[in-house]
mmCIF file of C-alpha atoms in Angstrom:
data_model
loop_
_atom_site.group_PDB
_atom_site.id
_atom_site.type_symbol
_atom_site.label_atom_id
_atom_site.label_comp_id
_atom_site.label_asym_id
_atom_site.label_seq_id
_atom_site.Cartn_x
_atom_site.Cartn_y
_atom_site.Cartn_z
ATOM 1 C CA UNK A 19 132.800 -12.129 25.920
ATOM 2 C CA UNK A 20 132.254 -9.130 28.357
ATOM 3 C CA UNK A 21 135.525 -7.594 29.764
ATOM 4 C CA UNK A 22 136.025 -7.764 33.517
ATOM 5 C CA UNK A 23 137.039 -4.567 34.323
ATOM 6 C CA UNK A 24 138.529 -3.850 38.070
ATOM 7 C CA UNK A 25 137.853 0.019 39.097
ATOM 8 C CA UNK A 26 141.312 1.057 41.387
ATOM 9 C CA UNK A 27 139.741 3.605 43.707
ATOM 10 C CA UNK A 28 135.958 4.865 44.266
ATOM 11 C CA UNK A 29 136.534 8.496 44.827
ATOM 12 C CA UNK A 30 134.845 10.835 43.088
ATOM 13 C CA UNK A 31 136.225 9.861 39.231
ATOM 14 C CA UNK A 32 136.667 5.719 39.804
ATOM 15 C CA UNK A 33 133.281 5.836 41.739
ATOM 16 C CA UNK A 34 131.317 7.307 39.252
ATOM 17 C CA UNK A 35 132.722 5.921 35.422
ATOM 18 C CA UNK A 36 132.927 2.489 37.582
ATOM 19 C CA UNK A 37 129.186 3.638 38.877
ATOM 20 C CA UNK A 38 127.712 4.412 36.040
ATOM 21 C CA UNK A 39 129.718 1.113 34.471
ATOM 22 C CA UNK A 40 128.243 -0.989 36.976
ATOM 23 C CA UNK A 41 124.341 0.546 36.671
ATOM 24 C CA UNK A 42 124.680 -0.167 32.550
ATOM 25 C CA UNK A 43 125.433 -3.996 33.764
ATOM 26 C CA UNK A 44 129.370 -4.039 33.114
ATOM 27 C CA UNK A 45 131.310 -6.440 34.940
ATOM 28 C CA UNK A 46 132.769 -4.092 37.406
ATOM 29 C CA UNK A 47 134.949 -4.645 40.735
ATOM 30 C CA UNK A 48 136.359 -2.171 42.419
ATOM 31 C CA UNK A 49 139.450 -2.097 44.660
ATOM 32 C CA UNK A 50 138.841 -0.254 47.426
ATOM 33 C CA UNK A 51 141.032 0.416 50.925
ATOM 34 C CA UNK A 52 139.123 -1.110 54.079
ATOM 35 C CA UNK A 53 137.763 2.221 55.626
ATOM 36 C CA UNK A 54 136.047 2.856 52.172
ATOM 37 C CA UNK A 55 135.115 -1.001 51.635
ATOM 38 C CA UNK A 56 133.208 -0.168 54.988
ATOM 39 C CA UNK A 57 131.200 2.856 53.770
ATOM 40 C CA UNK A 58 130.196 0.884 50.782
ATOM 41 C CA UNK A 59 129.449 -1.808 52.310
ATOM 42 C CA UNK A 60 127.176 -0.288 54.539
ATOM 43 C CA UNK A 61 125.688 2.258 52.106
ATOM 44 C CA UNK A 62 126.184 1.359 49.121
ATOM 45 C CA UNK A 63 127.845 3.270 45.997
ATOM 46 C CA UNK A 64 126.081 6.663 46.071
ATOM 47 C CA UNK A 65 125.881 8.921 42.965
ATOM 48 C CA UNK A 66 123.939 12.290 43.006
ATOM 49 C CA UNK A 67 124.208 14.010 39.710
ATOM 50 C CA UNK A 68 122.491 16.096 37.390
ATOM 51 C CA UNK A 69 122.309 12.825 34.812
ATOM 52 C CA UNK A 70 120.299 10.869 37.397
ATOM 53 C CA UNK A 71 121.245 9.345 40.933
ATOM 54 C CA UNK A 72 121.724 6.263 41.815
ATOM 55 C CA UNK A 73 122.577 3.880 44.714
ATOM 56 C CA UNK A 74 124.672 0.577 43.972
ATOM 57 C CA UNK A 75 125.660 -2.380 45.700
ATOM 58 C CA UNK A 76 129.254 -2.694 43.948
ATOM 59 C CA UNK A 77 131.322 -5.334 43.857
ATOM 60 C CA UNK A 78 134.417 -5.144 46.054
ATOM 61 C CA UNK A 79 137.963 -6.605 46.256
ATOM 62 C CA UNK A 80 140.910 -5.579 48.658
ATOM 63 C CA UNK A 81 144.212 -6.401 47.110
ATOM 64 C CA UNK A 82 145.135 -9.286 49.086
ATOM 65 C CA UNK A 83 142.065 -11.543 47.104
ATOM 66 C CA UNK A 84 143.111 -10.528 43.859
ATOM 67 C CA UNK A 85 143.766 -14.033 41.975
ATOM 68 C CA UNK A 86 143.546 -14.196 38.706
ATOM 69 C CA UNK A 87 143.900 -10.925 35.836
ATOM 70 C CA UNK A 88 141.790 -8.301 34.679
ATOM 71 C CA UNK A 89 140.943 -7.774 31.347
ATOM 72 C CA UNK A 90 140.600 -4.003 32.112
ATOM 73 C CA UNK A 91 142.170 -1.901 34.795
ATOM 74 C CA UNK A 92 140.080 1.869 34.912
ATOM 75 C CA UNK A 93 142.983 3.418 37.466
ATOM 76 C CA UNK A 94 141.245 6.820 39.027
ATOM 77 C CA UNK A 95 143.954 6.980 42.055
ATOM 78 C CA UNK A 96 145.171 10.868 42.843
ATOM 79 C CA UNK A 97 148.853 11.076 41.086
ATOM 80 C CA UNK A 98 150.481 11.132 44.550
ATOM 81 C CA UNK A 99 149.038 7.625 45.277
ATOM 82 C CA UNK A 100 149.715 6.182 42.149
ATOM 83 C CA UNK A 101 152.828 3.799 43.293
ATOM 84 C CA UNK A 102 151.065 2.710 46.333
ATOM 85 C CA UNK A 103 147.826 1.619 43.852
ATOM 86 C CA UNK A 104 150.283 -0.340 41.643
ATOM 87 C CA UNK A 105 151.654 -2.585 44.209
ATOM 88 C CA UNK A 106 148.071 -3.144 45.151
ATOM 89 C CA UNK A 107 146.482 -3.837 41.386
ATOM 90 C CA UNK A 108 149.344 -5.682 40.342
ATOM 91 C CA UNK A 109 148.238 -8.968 40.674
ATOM 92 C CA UNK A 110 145.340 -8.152 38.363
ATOM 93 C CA UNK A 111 147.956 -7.454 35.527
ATOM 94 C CA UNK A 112 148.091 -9.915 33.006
ATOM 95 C CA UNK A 113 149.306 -10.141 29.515
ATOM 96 C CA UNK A 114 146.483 -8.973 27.877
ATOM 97 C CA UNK A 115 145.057 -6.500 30.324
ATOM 98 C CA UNK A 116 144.792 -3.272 29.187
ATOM 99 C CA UNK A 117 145.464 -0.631 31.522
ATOM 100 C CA UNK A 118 143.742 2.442 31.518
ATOM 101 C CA UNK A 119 144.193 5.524 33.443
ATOM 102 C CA UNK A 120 142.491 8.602 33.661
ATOM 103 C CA UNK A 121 145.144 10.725 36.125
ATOM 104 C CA UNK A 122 146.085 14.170 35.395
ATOM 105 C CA UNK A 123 149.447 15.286 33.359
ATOM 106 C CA UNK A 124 152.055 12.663 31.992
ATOM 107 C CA UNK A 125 154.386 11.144 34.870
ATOM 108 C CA UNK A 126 151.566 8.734 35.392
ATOM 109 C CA UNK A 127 152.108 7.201 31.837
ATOM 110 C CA UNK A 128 155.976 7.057 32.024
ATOM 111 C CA UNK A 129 155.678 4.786 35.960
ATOM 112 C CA UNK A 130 153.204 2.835 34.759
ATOM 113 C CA UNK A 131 155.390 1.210 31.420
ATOM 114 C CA UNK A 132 158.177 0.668 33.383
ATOM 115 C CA UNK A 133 156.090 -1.119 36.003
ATOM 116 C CA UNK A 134 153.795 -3.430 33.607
ATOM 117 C CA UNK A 135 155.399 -2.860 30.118
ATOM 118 C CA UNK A 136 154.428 -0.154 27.070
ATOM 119 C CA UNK A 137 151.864 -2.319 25.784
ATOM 120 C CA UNK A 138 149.746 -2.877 29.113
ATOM 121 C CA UNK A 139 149.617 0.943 28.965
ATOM 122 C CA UNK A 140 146.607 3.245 27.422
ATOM 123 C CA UNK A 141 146.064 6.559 26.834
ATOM 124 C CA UNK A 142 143.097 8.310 28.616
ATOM 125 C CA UNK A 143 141.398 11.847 29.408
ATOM 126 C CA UNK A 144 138.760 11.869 32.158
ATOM 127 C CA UNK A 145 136.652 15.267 31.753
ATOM 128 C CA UNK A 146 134.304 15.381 35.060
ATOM 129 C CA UNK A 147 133.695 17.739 37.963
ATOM 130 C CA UNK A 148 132.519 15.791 40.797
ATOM 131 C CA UNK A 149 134.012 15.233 44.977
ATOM 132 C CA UNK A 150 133.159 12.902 47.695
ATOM 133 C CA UNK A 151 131.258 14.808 50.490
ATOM 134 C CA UNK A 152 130.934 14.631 54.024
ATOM 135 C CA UNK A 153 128.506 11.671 53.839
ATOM 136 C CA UNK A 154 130.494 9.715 51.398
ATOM 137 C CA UNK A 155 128.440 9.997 48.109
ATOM 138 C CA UNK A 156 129.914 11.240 44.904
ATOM 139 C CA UNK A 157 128.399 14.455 44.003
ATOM 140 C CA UNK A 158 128.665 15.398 40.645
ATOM 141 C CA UNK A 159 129.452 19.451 39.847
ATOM 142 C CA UNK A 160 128.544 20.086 36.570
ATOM 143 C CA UNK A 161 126.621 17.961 33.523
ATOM 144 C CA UNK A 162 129.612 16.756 31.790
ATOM 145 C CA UNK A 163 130.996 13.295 31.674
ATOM 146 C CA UNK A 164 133.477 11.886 29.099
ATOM 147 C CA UNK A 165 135.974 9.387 29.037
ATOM 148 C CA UNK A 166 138.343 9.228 26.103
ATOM 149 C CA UNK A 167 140.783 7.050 25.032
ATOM 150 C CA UNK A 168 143.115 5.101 22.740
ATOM 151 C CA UNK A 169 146.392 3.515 21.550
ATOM 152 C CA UNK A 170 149.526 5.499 22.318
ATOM 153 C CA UNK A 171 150.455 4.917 18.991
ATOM 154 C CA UNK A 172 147.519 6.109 17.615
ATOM 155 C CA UNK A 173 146.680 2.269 15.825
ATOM 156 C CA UNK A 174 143.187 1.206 15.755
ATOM 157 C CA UNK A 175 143.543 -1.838 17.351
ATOM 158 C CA UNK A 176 140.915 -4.967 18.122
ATOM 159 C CA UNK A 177 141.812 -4.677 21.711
ATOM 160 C CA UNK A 178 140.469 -0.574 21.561
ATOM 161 C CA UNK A 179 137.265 -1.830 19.438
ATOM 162 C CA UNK A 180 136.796 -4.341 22.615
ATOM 163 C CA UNK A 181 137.116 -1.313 25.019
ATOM 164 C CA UNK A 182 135.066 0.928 22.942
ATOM 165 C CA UNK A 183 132.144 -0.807 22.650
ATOM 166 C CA UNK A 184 132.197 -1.868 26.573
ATOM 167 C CA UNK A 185 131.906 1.955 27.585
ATOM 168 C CA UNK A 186 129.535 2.722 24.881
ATOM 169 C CA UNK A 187 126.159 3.424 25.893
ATOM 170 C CA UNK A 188 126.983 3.232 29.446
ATOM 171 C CA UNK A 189 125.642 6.341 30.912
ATOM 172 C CA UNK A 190 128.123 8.617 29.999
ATOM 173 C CA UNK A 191 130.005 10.073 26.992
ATOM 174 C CA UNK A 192 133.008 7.365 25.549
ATOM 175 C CA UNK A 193 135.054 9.041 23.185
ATOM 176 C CA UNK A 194 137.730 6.552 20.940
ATOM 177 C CA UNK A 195 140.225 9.017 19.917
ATOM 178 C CA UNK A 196 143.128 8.663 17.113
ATOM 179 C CA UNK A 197 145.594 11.025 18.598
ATOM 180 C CA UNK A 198 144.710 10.534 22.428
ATOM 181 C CA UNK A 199 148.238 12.044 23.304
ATOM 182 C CA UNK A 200 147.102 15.433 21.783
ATOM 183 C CA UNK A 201 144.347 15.100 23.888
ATOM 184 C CA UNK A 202 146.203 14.773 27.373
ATOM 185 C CA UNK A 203 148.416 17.524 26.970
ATOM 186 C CA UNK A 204 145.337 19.452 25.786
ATOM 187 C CA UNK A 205 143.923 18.453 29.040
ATOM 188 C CA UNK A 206 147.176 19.147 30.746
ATOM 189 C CA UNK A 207 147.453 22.909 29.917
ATOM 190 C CA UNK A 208 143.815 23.486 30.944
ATOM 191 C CA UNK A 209 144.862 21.800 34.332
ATOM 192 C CA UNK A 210 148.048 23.617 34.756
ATOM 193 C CA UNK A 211 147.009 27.249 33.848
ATOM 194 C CA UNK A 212 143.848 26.956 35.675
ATOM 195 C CA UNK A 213 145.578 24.950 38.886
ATOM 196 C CA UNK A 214 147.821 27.974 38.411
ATOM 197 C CA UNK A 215 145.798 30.702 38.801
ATOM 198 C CA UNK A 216 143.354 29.359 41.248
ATOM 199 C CA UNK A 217 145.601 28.314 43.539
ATOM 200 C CA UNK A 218 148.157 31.237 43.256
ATOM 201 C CA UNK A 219 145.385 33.949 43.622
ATOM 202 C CA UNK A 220 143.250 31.676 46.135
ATOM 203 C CA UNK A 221 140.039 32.161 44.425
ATOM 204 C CA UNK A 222 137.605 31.322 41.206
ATOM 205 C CA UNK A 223 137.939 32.709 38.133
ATOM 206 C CA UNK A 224 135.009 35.292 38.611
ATOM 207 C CA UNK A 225 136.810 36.448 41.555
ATOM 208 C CA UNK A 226 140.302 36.605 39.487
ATOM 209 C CA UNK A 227 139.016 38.560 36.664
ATOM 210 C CA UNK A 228 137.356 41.096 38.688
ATOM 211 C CA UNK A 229 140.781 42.227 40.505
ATOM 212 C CA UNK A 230 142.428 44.566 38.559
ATOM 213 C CA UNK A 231 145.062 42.880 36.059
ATOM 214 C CA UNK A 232 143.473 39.395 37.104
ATOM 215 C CA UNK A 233 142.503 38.581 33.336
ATOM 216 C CA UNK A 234 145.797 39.731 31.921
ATOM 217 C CA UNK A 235 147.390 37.267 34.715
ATOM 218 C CA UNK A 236 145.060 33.966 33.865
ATOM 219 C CA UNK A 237 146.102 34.809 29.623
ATOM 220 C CA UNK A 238 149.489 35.105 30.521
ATOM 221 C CA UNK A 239 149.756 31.784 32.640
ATOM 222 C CA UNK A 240 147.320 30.129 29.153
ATOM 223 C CA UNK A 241 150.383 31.299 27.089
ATOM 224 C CA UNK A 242 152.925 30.033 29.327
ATOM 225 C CA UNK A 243 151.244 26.686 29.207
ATOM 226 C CA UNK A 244 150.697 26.645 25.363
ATOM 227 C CA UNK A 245 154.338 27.636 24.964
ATOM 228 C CA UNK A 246 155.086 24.442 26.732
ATOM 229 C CA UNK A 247 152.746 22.156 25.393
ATOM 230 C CA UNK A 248 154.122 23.456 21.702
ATOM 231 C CA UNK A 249 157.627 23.151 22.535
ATOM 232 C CA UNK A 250 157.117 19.296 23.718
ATOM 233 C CA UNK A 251 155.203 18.622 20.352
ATOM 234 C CA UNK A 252 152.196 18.604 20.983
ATOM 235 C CA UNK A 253 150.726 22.653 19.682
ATOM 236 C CA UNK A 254 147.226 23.363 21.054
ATOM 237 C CA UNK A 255 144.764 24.060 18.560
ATOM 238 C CA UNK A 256 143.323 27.406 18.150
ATOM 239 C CA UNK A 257 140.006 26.163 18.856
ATOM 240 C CA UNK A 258 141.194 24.807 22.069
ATOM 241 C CA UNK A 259 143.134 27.675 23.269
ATOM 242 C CA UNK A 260 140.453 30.557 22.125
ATOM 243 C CA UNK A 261 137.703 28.209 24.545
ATOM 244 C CA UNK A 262 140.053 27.768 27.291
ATOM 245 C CA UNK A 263 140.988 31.581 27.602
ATOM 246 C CA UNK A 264 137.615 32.753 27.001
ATOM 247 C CA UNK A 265 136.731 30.248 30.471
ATOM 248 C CA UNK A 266 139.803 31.415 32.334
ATOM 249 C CA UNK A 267 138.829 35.459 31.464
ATOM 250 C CA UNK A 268 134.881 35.076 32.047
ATOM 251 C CA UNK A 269 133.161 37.488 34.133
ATOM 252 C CA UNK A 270 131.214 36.008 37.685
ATOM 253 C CA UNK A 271 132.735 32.371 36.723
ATOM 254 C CA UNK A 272 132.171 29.912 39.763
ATOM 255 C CA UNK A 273 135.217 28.104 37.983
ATOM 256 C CA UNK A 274 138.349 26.428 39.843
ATOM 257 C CA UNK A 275 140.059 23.707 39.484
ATOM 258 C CA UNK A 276 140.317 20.755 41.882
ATOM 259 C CA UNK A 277 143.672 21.373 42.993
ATOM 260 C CA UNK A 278 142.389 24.464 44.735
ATOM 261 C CA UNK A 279 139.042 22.600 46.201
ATOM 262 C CA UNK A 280 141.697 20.208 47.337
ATOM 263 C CA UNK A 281 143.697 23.779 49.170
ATOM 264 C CA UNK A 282 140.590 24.861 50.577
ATOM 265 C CA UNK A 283 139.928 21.381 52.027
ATOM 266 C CA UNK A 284 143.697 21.233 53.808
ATOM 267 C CA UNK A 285 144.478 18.226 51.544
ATOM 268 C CA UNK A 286 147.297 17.255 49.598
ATOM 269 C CA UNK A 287 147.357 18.477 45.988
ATOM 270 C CA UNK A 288 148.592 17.508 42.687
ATOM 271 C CA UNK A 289 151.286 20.220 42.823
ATOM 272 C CA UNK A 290 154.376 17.915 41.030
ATOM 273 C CA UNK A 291 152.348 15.856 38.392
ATOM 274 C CA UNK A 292 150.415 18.828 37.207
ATOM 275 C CA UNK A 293 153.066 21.583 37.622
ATOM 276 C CA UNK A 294 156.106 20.762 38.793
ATOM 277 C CA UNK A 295 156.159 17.993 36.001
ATOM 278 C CA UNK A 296 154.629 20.422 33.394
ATOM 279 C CA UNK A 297 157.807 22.984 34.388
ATOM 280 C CA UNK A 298 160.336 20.583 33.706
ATOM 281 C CA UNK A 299 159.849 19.495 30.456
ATOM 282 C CA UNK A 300 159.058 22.842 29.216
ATOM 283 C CA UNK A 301 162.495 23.966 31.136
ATOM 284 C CA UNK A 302 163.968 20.978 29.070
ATOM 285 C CA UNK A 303 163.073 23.303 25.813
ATOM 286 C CA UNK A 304 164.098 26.471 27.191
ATOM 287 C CA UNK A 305 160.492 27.953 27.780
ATOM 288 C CA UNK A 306 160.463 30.308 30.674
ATOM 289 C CA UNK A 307 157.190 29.674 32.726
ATOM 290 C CA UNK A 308 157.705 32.317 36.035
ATOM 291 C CA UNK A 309 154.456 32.428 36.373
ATOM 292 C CA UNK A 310 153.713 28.928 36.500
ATOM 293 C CA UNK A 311 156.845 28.290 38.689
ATOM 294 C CA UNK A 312 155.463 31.097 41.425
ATOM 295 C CA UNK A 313 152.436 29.037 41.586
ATOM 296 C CA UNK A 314 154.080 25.632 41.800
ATOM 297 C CA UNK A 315 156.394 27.038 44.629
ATOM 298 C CA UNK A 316 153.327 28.514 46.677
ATOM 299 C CA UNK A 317 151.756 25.106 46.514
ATOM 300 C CA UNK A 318 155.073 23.611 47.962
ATOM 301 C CA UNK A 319 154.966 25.937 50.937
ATOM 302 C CA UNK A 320 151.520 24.999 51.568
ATOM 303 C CA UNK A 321 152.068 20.891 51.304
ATOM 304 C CA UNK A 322 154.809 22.050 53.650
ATOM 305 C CA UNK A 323 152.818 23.156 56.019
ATOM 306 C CA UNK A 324 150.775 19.498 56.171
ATOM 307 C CA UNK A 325 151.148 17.461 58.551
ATOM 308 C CA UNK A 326 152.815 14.711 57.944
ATOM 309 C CA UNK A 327 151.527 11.104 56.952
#
């Protein structure tokens, strides 16, 4: 029996997995706010991307007409919207939906089991480069796509062999993984040390590296973030860390992360689930992270300076 999977949010990350979902014939809704229902409505889903575009006429739900449970929940919301989205998804909870979300750093996981219970809750990474633009399509950055995903506990369960063979062969790279916590704090440091450094020194990484000192800066913030990663439990692998620094340290790279795209835009950012949250927990193991912490503070002056919602 296909899953009916409901997409919360049709930015850039919901919009194009639920896209892509929807083109391959998946059962997919997504629940948008009314200014976006609009747009779609109008225009339709747009995807322009390196993999092929597309233009969809998705199926939409507001919160208010959600009646009956989802079998899957793909939840793409920023971090800082992410109690908001849960009051408006939660009648689509049921007691064998399976909740999956793809937002950046941990906090996300910890809300969402108190709210709908351990079990409701996946694990999920996300790995795309893609942003809404001025005429509402999702624009896709770079060539890679992947969702991954699994069990908490790291079981192989029927439910995950259901979800696994939905998002295979769906226009995108699906990924069941046996340790899927590794894999978000993997993700996690990547995010932090290069939120970090973009946003601290207000530029890519090209631009970074050719300042004097900047590639000594962006490998000290990668070892402040593996220190923390390592002293919660979860140790990057060499592999991992020797790729990420040669990214963060490469000469005439266009590369930043989407914290700072968000900065340059003058919209919120992910400042507290991605670093604030980060600092903590290594601060609960005693790892000193002052370059991490400069960073996080700048951010805070510049949300500060927002106006207010």
């Amino acid at each position: 029996m296909a899953m009916r999977i409901l997409v919360v949010g049709a930015g850039a990350v919901g919009g194009y997995f639920g896209g892509r979902l929807a083109e391959a014939w998946r059962d997919v809704t997504f629940l948008v706010r009314p200014s976006r229902a609009k747009q779609l409505s109008r225009d339709g889903l747009r995807i322009i991307s390196p993999h092929g575009d597309a233009i969809l006429s998705p199926k939409l739900i507001s919160a208010d007409k959600i009646d009956a449970p989802y079998d899957l929940i793909l939840l793409s919301v920023k971090a800082y919207a992410l109690e908001a989205a849960m009051n408006d998804f939660a009648a689509a909870v049921g007691p064998e939906t399976m909740i999956f979300p793809v937002l950046n750093g941990m906090r996300h996981i910890d809300l969402l089991a108190k709210r709908f219970g351990e079990h409701a809750v996946m694990g999920g990474v996300c790995l795309v480069a893609a942003e809404i633009d001025d005429q509402g399509r999702i624009v896709q950055l770079a060539d890679f796509q992947q969702l991954v995903y699994g069990e908490r506990d790291g079981k192989t369960t029927p439910r995950l062999k259901t979800l696994d063979a939905t998002l295979q062969g769906a226009g995108f790279d699906a990924r069941l993984s046996p340790d899927i916590m590794q894999a978000m704090w993997e993700k996690w440091l990547q995010l932090a040390s290069l939120g970090a450094v973009t946003c601290l020194m207000r530029g890519t990484i090209g631009e970074i590296v050719a300042a004097p000192g900047g590639a000594e800066l962006s490998i000290d913030i990668v070892n402040e973030s593996a220190a923390v990663a390592t002293a919660c439990g979860y140790k990057p692998s060499e592999k991992l860390l020797s790729r990420h620094t040669a990214a963060m340290t490469a000469h005439g790279s266009s590369l930043t992360s989407s914290m700072y795209r968000d900065l340059l835009k003058g919209a919120p950012v992910e400042a507290d689930h991605i670093l604030g949250d980060f600092i903590d927990r290594g601060s609960a193991h005693r790892v000193n992270t002052p370059l991490l912490k400069a960073a996080f503070v700048n951010l805070g002056v510049y949300q500060d300076r927002l106006p207010k919602r």
